[in-house]
Amino acid sequence: MTLTGELLIGAAGVLATAGTMTAFNPASGELIEPEFALGGAAEVDRAVRLAEEAFDSYSHTGLAERAAFLDLIADKLEAVKDELAARTSLETGLPADHLAAETLRAAATFRKFATVVRQGRFLQTAIDPAQPDRQPTPRMDHRLQKVALGPVVIFGASNFPISYSVAGGDTASALAAGCPVILKAHNAHPGASEIQGRVIQQAVAEAGLHEGVFSLIRGAGNEIGEALVDHPLVRAVTFTGSEVGGMALYRRAQQRRDPIPVFTEMTSVNPTFVLPAALAARGAEIGNSLIQRAMFNVGQACLKPATLLAVDGPGFQELREAASAEVEKAAARTMLTPGIHDAYNRNVQRMGECGATLIGAGAAPTRAWDGQSQLYEVTGDQLLAEPVLREEVFGPAVLLVRLTSVDQLLEVARAFRGQLTAAMHADAPDHPAAARLLPILERRTGRIVINALSLPQEVSYASTHGGAFPATSDSRFTSVGMGAIERFLRPVTYQNFPDALLPEPLREGNPLHLWRLVDGELGQH
Ligand code: NAP
């Protein structure tokens, strides 16, 4: 695919109106062709108006037609897998084979949402038939289904440049719900964004859909994101990135004349609690495997297990030594952007200033934007006293916490803010302590893992990639997995309707053979 650097506004490629930018290879420091267009408020307005024009037809596409469109995007993503991985690797410093796998994950996500759409359960249809003879008042016929919210703005993430970016799960779930998407591309990978954007743009055209179903916008600075969040026709926003950025956009959306939901996924240290019997039995193994997991993507992952907590006693020294030996084996690797690299160095320095002791370091950096793996240690008292030590350090650093007792472990667990995930290692003798820890974790996290690593989130029906603030801005929803579609839907009740005017999923005789709740009974009736 030849990259043009244009913005993709509906079916059109649009040249710069607000200057240009050039992609950057963080491994070599070289600029990469071509120049990429930057847009402004006029392009935002054009893209959102097109999305609004597309909304009525797109949100009313038949389930089979919409599912076929999502499958088409999946086919096209698979077809560009190698080209997309190669370009993305140049722009991010991440290995091409990981990025090819990420492309396949993104394609699989579109296919899974195609299945969700075909099944139609996301519509959550419910029918309460009329009861004309009910006493003391008759009941009219009530029928409910979920409908799409409207045009959705999606901020692509920097750290998973495919599966959380242009062709990521946010886009797949919004399109599955029937919402047109305006994608705010992350400037860290403009070529990767264009390839993915063109794939979706071509699928829109081939599926015969309104061109406004998808647009891709890029701009300089905060203005473009602010203009998108402010646009009166936008109905929802998703964001993956920093707490500062996410909360700025969230607050902005709440200050609109008509506030809209902003689903942000921001920050998490994903604590791992090792209980005493598990520590004694498997301290070294836990220390070793956790560090390997934490260094994935150079530690630039929302699910990085950043904080490892254990009670000092049998197994602690083995855990500490294994973890620090694993860190010392780690090569220095290129971080995503100079900004993320510099923030990493500032944050590890701040950990040191807050009293953390460096107990292991990987190979020293040889290139400008390499991140050096580091393992720090603090006591439970230090962690309780210094909130900075409980905050995310985005990059290849892990904090080991030496606790005095199970009671202190529980106290520390209560001190954490909301988390995407938390893990515990617990053998049978640990179960009473695990049972005390569990409700503390439930209050704070969207996923609890036991005796395993918090591996990348499955895209499945039982997944939760959410959690209490500041992991997300709305703990009622997930941003990964089939439940992610619920962010873009709202219920509408049709009361006393003649069958001919009802939406097809709610008609008598169940023409789409959906699972429906009829008078409280779930079935294909
Ligand atoms: P970011 O700075 O929050 O930016 C994410 C996106 O939001 C970018 O497109 C950015 O646009 C836009 N944006 C941010 N603040 C904005 C504002 N006030 N108004 C309008 N638009 C705004 O995140 P990042 O660039 O990916 O990385 C920076 C830091 O975020 C990392 O060092 C890390 O700490 C954190 N992060 C965390 C996760 C996680 O999963 N936990 C993932 C990614 C990043 P511009 O680029 O044009 O400013």
GROMACS .gro file of N, CA, C and O in nm, residues 58 69-70 73 77 102 105-110 113 149-184 196 200 213-214 236-241 261-266 302 420 457 459 465-466 471-473 477-489:
model
  348
   58TYR      N    1  -2.644   0.346   0.881
   58TYR     CA    2  -2.553   0.245   0.934
   58TYR      C    3  -2.611   0.176   1.059
   58TYR      O    4  -2.603   0.054   1.074
   69PHE      N    5  -1.970  -0.686   0.708
   69PHE     CA    6  -1.877  -0.571   0.701
   69PHE      C    7  -1.761  -0.591   0.799
   69PHE      O    8  -1.643  -0.571   0.765
   70LEU      N    9  -1.790  -0.636   0.920
   70LEU     CA   10  -1.683  -0.658   1.019
   70LEU      C   11  -1.590  -0.771   0.974
   70LEU      O   12  -1.468  -0.763   0.990
   73ILE      N   13  -1.349  -0.637   0.714
   73ILE     CA   14  -1.235  -0.565   0.774
   73ILE      C   15  -1.131  -0.667   0.822
   73ILE      O   16  -1.010  -0.650   0.800
   77LEU      N   17  -0.746  -0.687   0.705
   77LEU     CA   18  -0.635  -0.674   0.801
   77LEU      C   19  -0.538  -0.790   0.783
   77LEU      O   20  -0.416  -0.771   0.782
  102GLU      N   21  -0.020  -0.914   1.667
  102GLU     CA   22  -0.119  -0.813   1.710
  102GLU      C   23  -0.221  -0.789   1.599
  102GLU      O   24  -0.340  -0.768   1.625
  105ARG      N   25  -0.462  -1.066   1.609
  105ARG     CA   26  -0.554  -1.047   1.723
  105ARG      C   27  -0.662  -0.945   1.686
  105ARG      O   28  -0.780  -0.963   1.715
  106ALA      N   29  -0.619  -0.837   1.617
  106ALA     CA   30  -0.718  -0.735   1.578
  106ALA      C   31  -0.819  -0.793   1.480
  106ALA      O   32  -0.941  -0.771   1.493
  107ALA      N   33  -0.770  -0.870   1.383
  107ALA     CA   34  -0.862  -0.932   1.287
  107ALA      C   35  -0.958  -1.026   1.358
  107ALA      O   36  -1.080  -1.025   1.332
  108ALA      N   37  -0.904  -1.105   1.451
  108ALA     CA   38  -0.990  -1.199   1.526
  108ALA      C   39  -1.095  -1.123   1.606
  108ALA      O   40  -1.209  -1.168   1.621
  109THR      N   41  -1.058  -1.006   1.656
  109THR     CA   42  -1.154  -0.926   1.733
  109THR      C   43  -1.270  -0.882   1.644
  109THR      O   44  -1.387  -0.890   1.684
  110PHE      N   45  -1.239  -0.836   1.522
  110PHE     CA   46  -1.348  -0.799   1.430
  110PHE      C   47  -1.437  -0.919   1.402
  110PHE      O   48  -1.560  -0.907   1.397
  113PHE      N   49  -1.664  -0.988   1.696
  113PHE     CA   50  -1.777  -0.893   1.702
  113PHE      C   51  -1.877  -0.919   1.590
  113PHE      O   52  -1.997  -0.893   1.607
  149LEU      N   53  -2.561   0.461   2.003
  149LEU     CA   54  -2.560   0.596   2.061
  149LEU      C   55  -2.552   0.707   1.957
  149LEU      O   56  -2.611   0.813   1.972
  150GLY      N   57  -2.470   0.687   1.853
  150GLY     CA   58  -2.443   0.794   1.756
  150GLY      C   59  -2.296   0.794   1.722
  150GLY      O   60  -2.223   0.699   1.755
  151PRO      N   61  -2.245   0.900   1.657
  151PRO     CA   62  -2.103   0.904   1.621
  151PRO      C   63  -2.013   0.896   1.745
  151PRO      O   64  -2.039   0.963   1.845
  152VAL      N   65  -1.909   0.813   1.735
  152VAL     CA   66  -1.818   0.790   1.847
  152VAL      C   67  -1.676   0.834   1.808
  152VAL      O   68  -1.630   0.802   1.698
  153VAL      N   69  -1.609   0.905   1.898
  153VAL     CA   70  -1.468   0.941   1.878
  153VAL      C   71  -1.380   0.843   1.954
  153VAL      O   72  -1.404   0.818   2.072
  154ILE      N   73  -1.281   0.788   1.886
  154ILE     CA   74  -1.189   0.693   1.948
  154ILE      C   75  -1.047   0.748   1.940
  154ILE      O   76  -0.997   0.780   1.831
  155PHE      N   77  -0.982   0.761   2.057
  155PHE     CA   78  -0.842   0.801   2.062
  155PHE      C   79  -0.756   0.675   2.055
  155PHE      O   80  -0.762   0.591   2.145
  156GLY      N   81  -0.678   0.660   1.948
  156GLY     CA   82  -0.590   0.544   1.936
  156GLY      C   83  -0.480   0.551   2.041
  156GLY      O   84  -0.428   0.657   2.070
  157ALA      N   85  -0.444   0.432   2.096
  157ALA     CA   86  -0.339   0.427   2.199
  157ALA      C   87  -0.202   0.420   2.132
  157ALA      O   88  -0.188   0.377   2.018
  158SER      N   89  -0.098   0.459   2.208
  158SER     CA   90   0.038   0.453   2.153
  158SER      C   91   0.101   0.316   2.170
  158SER      O   92   0.183   0.274   2.089
  159ASN      N   93   0.061   0.243   2.276
  159ASN     CA   94   0.146   0.130   2.317
  159ASN      C   95   0.112  -0.003   2.250
  159ASN      O   96   0.197  -0.089   2.240
  160PHE      N   97  -0.011  -0.021   2.205
  160PHE     CA   98  -0.044  -0.136   2.121
  160PHE      C   99  -0.096  -0.074   1.990
  160PHE      O  100  -0.216  -0.046   1.978
  161PRO      N  101  -0.004  -0.053   1.894
  161PRO     CA  102  -0.035   0.036   1.782
  161PRO      C  103  -0.132  -0.023   1.679
  161PRO      O  104  -0.165   0.043   1.581
  162ILE      N  105  -0.179  -0.145   1.706
  162ILE     CA  106  -0.281  -0.204   1.617
  162ILE      C  107  -0.403  -0.243   1.702
  162ILE      O  108  -0.512  -0.189   1.683
  163SER      N  109  -0.382  -0.331   1.799
  163SER     CA  110  -0.499  -0.387   1.868
  163SER      C  111  -0.565  -0.290   1.966
  163SER      O  112  -0.678  -0.315   2.011
  164TYR      N  113  -0.498  -0.177   2.000
  164TYR     CA  114  -0.564  -0.071   2.078
  164TYR      C  115  -0.558   0.060   2.001
  164TYR      O  116  -0.568   0.167   2.057
  165SER      N  117  -0.537   0.050   1.869
  165SER     CA  118  -0.525   0.173   1.790
  165SER      C  119  -0.637   0.175   1.686
  165SER      O  120  -0.751   0.143   1.718
  166VAL      N  121  -0.601   0.208   1.561
  166VAL     CA  122  -0.706   0.236   1.461
  166VAL      C  123  -0.799   0.116   1.441
  166VAL      O  124  -0.921   0.130   1.442
  167ALA      N  125  -0.741  -0.002   1.423
  167ALA     CA  126  -0.823  -0.122   1.400
  167ALA      C  127  -0.836  -0.203   1.530
  167ALA      O  128  -0.840  -0.326   1.527
  168GLY      N  129  -0.840  -0.137   1.642
  168GLY     CA  130  -0.845  -0.205   1.770
  168GLY      C  131  -0.986  -0.239   1.815
  168GLY      O  132  -1.084  -0.218   1.743
  169GLY      N  133  -0.992  -0.288   1.936
  169GLY     CA  134  -1.119  -0.335   1.991
  169GLY      C  135  -1.221  -0.224   2.011
  169GLY      O  136  -1.342  -0.248   2.003
  170ASP      N  137  -1.175  -0.100   2.036
  170ASP     CA  138  -1.272   0.010   2.050
  170ASP      C  139  -1.345   0.031   1.918
  170ASP      O  140  -1.468   0.046   1.914
  171THR      N  141  -1.268   0.034   1.808
  171THR     CA  142  -1.330   0.054   1.676
  171THR      C  143  -1.423  -0.062   1.643
  171THR      O  144  -1.536  -0.042   1.598
  172ALA      N  145  -1.375  -0.185   1.668
  172ALA     CA  146  -1.456  -0.302   1.635
  172ALA      C  147  -1.588  -0.301   1.712
  172ALA      O  148  -1.695  -0.325   1.656
  173SER      N  149  -1.581  -0.267   1.841
  173SER     CA  150  -1.703  -0.274   1.923
  173SER      C  151  -1.798  -0.159   1.890
  173SER      O  152  -1.920  -0.177   1.891
  174ALA      N  153  -1.744  -0.041   1.858
  174ALA     CA  154  -1.831   0.071   1.821
  174ALA      C  155  -1.901   0.043   1.688
  174ALA      O  156  -2.022   0.065   1.673
  175LEU      N  157  -1.825  -0.008   1.589
  175LEU     CA  158  -1.887  -0.040   1.459
  175LEU      C  159  -1.989  -0.153   1.476
  175LEU      O  160  -2.095  -0.152   1.413
  176ALA      N  161  -1.958  -0.250   1.564
  176ALA     CA  162  -2.053  -0.359   1.587
  176ALA      C  163  -2.184  -0.306   1.646
  176ALA      O  164  -2.293  -0.352   1.612
  177ALA      N  165  -2.172  -0.206   1.731
  177ALA     CA  166  -2.293  -0.149   1.794
  177ALA      C  167  -2.377  -0.069   1.695
  177ALA      O  168  -2.493  -0.040   1.722
  178GLY      N  169  -2.316  -0.032   1.581
  178GLY     CA  170  -2.389   0.049   1.483
  178GLY      C  171  -2.350   0.196   1.488
  178GLY      O  172  -2.422   0.281   1.435
  179CYS      N  173  -2.238   0.227   1.552
  179CYS     CA  174  -2.193   0.366   1.563
  179CYS      C  175  -2.085   0.397   1.460
  179CYS      O  176  -1.982   0.326   1.458
  180PRO      N  177  -2.100   0.502   1.380
  180PRO     CA  178  -1.988   0.548   1.297
  180PRO      C  179  -1.873   0.593   1.386
  180PRO      O  180  -1.895   0.639   1.499
  181VAL      N  181  -1.751   0.581   1.336
  181VAL     CA  182  -1.631   0.608   1.416
  181VAL      C  183  -1.548   0.720   1.354
  181VAL      O  184  -1.521   0.719   1.234
  182ILE      N  185  -1.508   0.817   1.438
  182ILE     CA  186  -1.407   0.914   1.399
  182ILE      C  187  -1.285   0.881   1.484
  182ILE      O  188  -1.289   0.891   1.606
  183LEU      N  189  -1.179   0.838   1.417
  183LEU     CA  190  -1.061   0.789   1.487
  183LEU      C  191  -0.958   0.900   1.498
  183LEU      O  192  -0.915   0.954   1.396
  184LYS      N  193  -0.918   0.932   1.621
  184LYS     CA  194  -0.808   1.028   1.641
  184LYS      C  195  -0.680   0.946   1.647
  184LYS      O  196  -0.652   0.877   1.746
  196GLN      N  197  -0.405   0.094   0.853
  196GLN     CA  198  -0.528   0.040   0.916
  196GLN      C  199  -0.651   0.121   0.874
  196GLN      O  200  -0.757   0.066   0.847
  200ILE      N  201  -1.002  -0.002   0.662
  200ILE     CA  202  -1.142   0.017   0.705
  200ILE      C  203  -1.216   0.102   0.602
  200ILE      O  204  -1.332   0.072   0.565
  213VAL      N  205  -1.916   0.633   0.774
  213VAL     CA  206  -1.905   0.530   0.879
  213VAL      C  207  -1.767   0.534   0.945
  213VAL      O  208  -1.752   0.501   1.062
  214PHE      N  209  -1.665   0.579   0.870
  214PHE     CA  210  -1.530   0.581   0.930
  214PHE      C  211  -1.449   0.698   0.876
  214PHE      O  212  -1.446   0.722   0.754
  236ALA      N  213  -2.016   0.985   2.210
  236ALA     CA  214  -1.934   0.913   2.310
  236ALA      C  215  -1.789   0.916   2.266
  236ALA      O  216  -1.759   0.938   2.148
  237VAL      N  217  -1.700   0.895   2.365
  237VAL     CA  218  -1.556   0.901   2.340
  237VAL      C  219  -1.491   0.783   2.411
  237VAL      O  220  -1.530   0.748   2.523
  238THR      N  221  -1.390   0.722   2.345
  238THR     CA  222  -1.305   0.626   2.418
  238THR      C  223  -1.162   0.674   2.410
  238THR      O  224  -1.121   0.737   2.313
  239PHE      N  225  -1.085   0.640   2.514
  239PHE     CA  226  -0.948   0.691   2.526
  239PHE      C  227  -0.864   0.588   2.598
  239PHE      O  228  -0.907   0.530   2.698
  240THR      N  229  -0.741   0.563   2.550
  240THR     CA  230  -0.642   0.482   2.623
  240THR      C  231  -0.514   0.564   2.628
  240THR      O  232  -0.461   0.601   2.522
  241GLY      N  233  -0.465   0.592   2.746
  241GLY     CA  234  -0.342   0.673   2.757
  241GLY      C  235  -0.322   0.717   2.900
  241GLY      O  236  -0.357   0.645   2.994
  261PRO      N  237  -2.070   1.045   2.753
  261PRO     CA  238  -1.979   0.951   2.821
  261PRO      C  239  -1.841   0.949   2.758
  261PRO      O  240  -1.828   0.953   2.636
  262VAL      N  241  -1.738   0.945   2.844
  262VAL     CA  242  -1.599   0.927   2.799
  262VAL      C  243  -1.545   0.806   2.872
  262VAL      O  244  -1.535   0.807   2.995
  263PHE      N  245  -1.515   0.702   2.797
  263PHE     CA  246  -1.467   0.578   2.856
  263PHE      C  247  -1.315   0.579   2.846
  263PHE      O  248  -1.259   0.556   2.739
  264THR      N  249  -1.249   0.609   2.958
  264THR     CA  250  -1.103   0.617   2.955
  264THR      C  251  -1.044   0.496   3.023
  264THR      O  252  -1.098   0.444   3.120
  265GLU      N  253  -0.930   0.449   2.968
  265GLU     CA  254  -0.851   0.345   3.031
  265GLU      C  255  -0.715   0.409   3.053
  265GLU      O  256  -0.650   0.448   2.957
  266MET      N  257  -0.673   0.426   3.181
  266MET     CA  258  -0.563   0.518   3.207
  266MET      C  259  -0.442   0.456   3.275
  266MET      O  260  -0.336   0.451   3.217
  302CYS      N  261  -0.058  -0.184   2.963
  302CYS     CA  262  -0.150  -0.149   3.071
  302CYS      C  263  -0.158  -0.259   3.175
  302CYS      O  264  -0.186  -0.233   3.291
  420LEU      N  265  -0.671  -0.229   3.684
  420LEU     CA  266  -0.729  -0.313   3.579
  420LEU      C  267  -0.733  -0.459   3.623
  420LEU      O  268  -0.828  -0.532   3.597
  457GLN      N  269  -0.519  -0.955   2.785
  457GLN     CA  270  -0.661  -0.980   2.802
  457GLN      C  271  -0.717  -1.064   2.688
  457GLN      O  272  -0.693  -1.036   2.571
  459VAL      N  273  -0.993  -1.172   2.431
  459VAL     CA  274  -1.108  -1.104   2.372
  459VAL      C  275  -1.221  -1.207   2.373
  459VAL      O  276  -1.235  -1.288   2.282
  465HIS      N  277  -1.176  -0.578   3.105
  465HIS     CA  278  -1.061  -0.488   3.105
  465HIS      C  279  -1.119  -0.356   3.152
  465HIS      O  280  -1.157  -0.270   3.074
  466GLY      N  281  -1.131  -0.348   3.285
  466GLY     CA  282  -1.193  -0.230   3.344
  466GLY      C  283  -1.142  -0.215   3.484
  466GLY      O  284  -1.027  -0.249   3.511
  471ALA      N  285  -0.807   0.325   3.703
  471ALA     CA  286  -0.786   0.230   3.593
  471ALA      C  287  -0.877   0.270   3.477
  471ALA      O  288  -0.834   0.271   3.361
  472THR      N  289  -1.001   0.302   3.510
  472THR     CA  290  -1.094   0.353   3.408
  472THR      C  291  -1.176   0.466   3.470
  472THR      O  292  -1.178   0.485   3.592
  473SER      N  293  -1.246   0.539   3.383
  473SER     CA  294  -1.334   0.645   3.433
  473SER      C  295  -1.474   0.591   3.460
  473SER      O  296  -1.557   0.662   3.516
  477PHE      N  297  -1.803  -0.074   3.292
  477PHE     CA  298  -1.785  -0.126   3.156
  477PHE      C  299  -1.647  -0.185   3.138
  477PHE      O  300  -1.554  -0.155   3.213
  478THR      N  301  -1.635  -0.266   3.032
  478THR     CA  302  -1.505  -0.320   2.991
  478THR      C  303  -1.469  -0.259   2.856
  478THR      O  304  -1.559  -0.229   2.775
  479SER      N  305  -1.338  -0.242   2.831
  479SER     CA  306  -1.297  -0.193   2.699
  479SER      C  307  -1.242  -0.305   2.612
  479SER      O  308  -1.211  -0.284   2.496
  480VAL      N  309  -1.227  -0.425   2.669
  480VAL     CA  310  -1.183  -0.541   2.591
  480VAL      C  311  -1.283  -0.653   2.615
  480VAL      O  312  -1.334  -0.669   2.726
  481GLY      N  313  -1.306  -0.733   2.510
  481GLY     CA  314  -1.401  -0.844   2.522
  481GLY      C  315  -1.535  -0.802   2.464
  481GLY      O  316  -1.558  -0.686   2.430
  482MET      N  317  -1.622  -0.900   2.453
  482MET     CA  318  -1.747  -0.877   2.382
  482MET      C  319  -1.837  -0.776   2.454
  482MET      O  320  -1.916  -0.707   2.392
  483GLY      N  321  -1.819  -0.765   2.587
  483GLY     CA  322  -1.898  -0.667   2.664
  483GLY      C  323  -1.865  -0.523   2.628
  483GLY      O  324  -1.941  -0.432   2.664
  484ALA      N  325  -1.755  -0.501   2.557
  484ALA     CA  326  -1.715  -0.363   2.521
  484ALA      C  327  -1.820  -0.293   2.436
  484ALA      O  328  -1.829  -0.170   2.435
  485ILE      N  329  -1.902  -0.371   2.368
  485ILE     CA  330  -2.007  -0.313   2.283
  485ILE      C  331  -2.109  -0.233   2.366
  485ILE      O  332  -2.170  -0.138   2.317
  486GLU      N  333  -2.123  -0.270   2.494
  486GLU     CA  334  -2.228  -0.207   2.576
  486GLU      C  335  -2.204  -0.059   2.599
  486GLU      O  336  -2.296   0.016   2.631
  487ARG      N  337  -2.078  -0.016   2.582
  487ARG     CA  338  -2.048   0.127   2.599
  487ARG      C  339  -2.119   0.214   2.497
  487ARG      O  340  -2.137   0.334   2.518
  488PHE      N  341  -2.159   0.154   2.385
  488PHE     CA  342  -2.208   0.234   2.273
  488PHE      C  343  -2.357   0.214   2.247
  488PHE      O  344  -2.408   0.243   2.140
  489LEU      N  345  -2.427   0.163   2.347
  489LEU     CA  346  -2.569   0.129   2.330
  489LEU      C  347  -2.652   0.195   2.439
  489LEU      O  348  -2.602   0.221   2.548
   0.00000   0.00000   0.00000
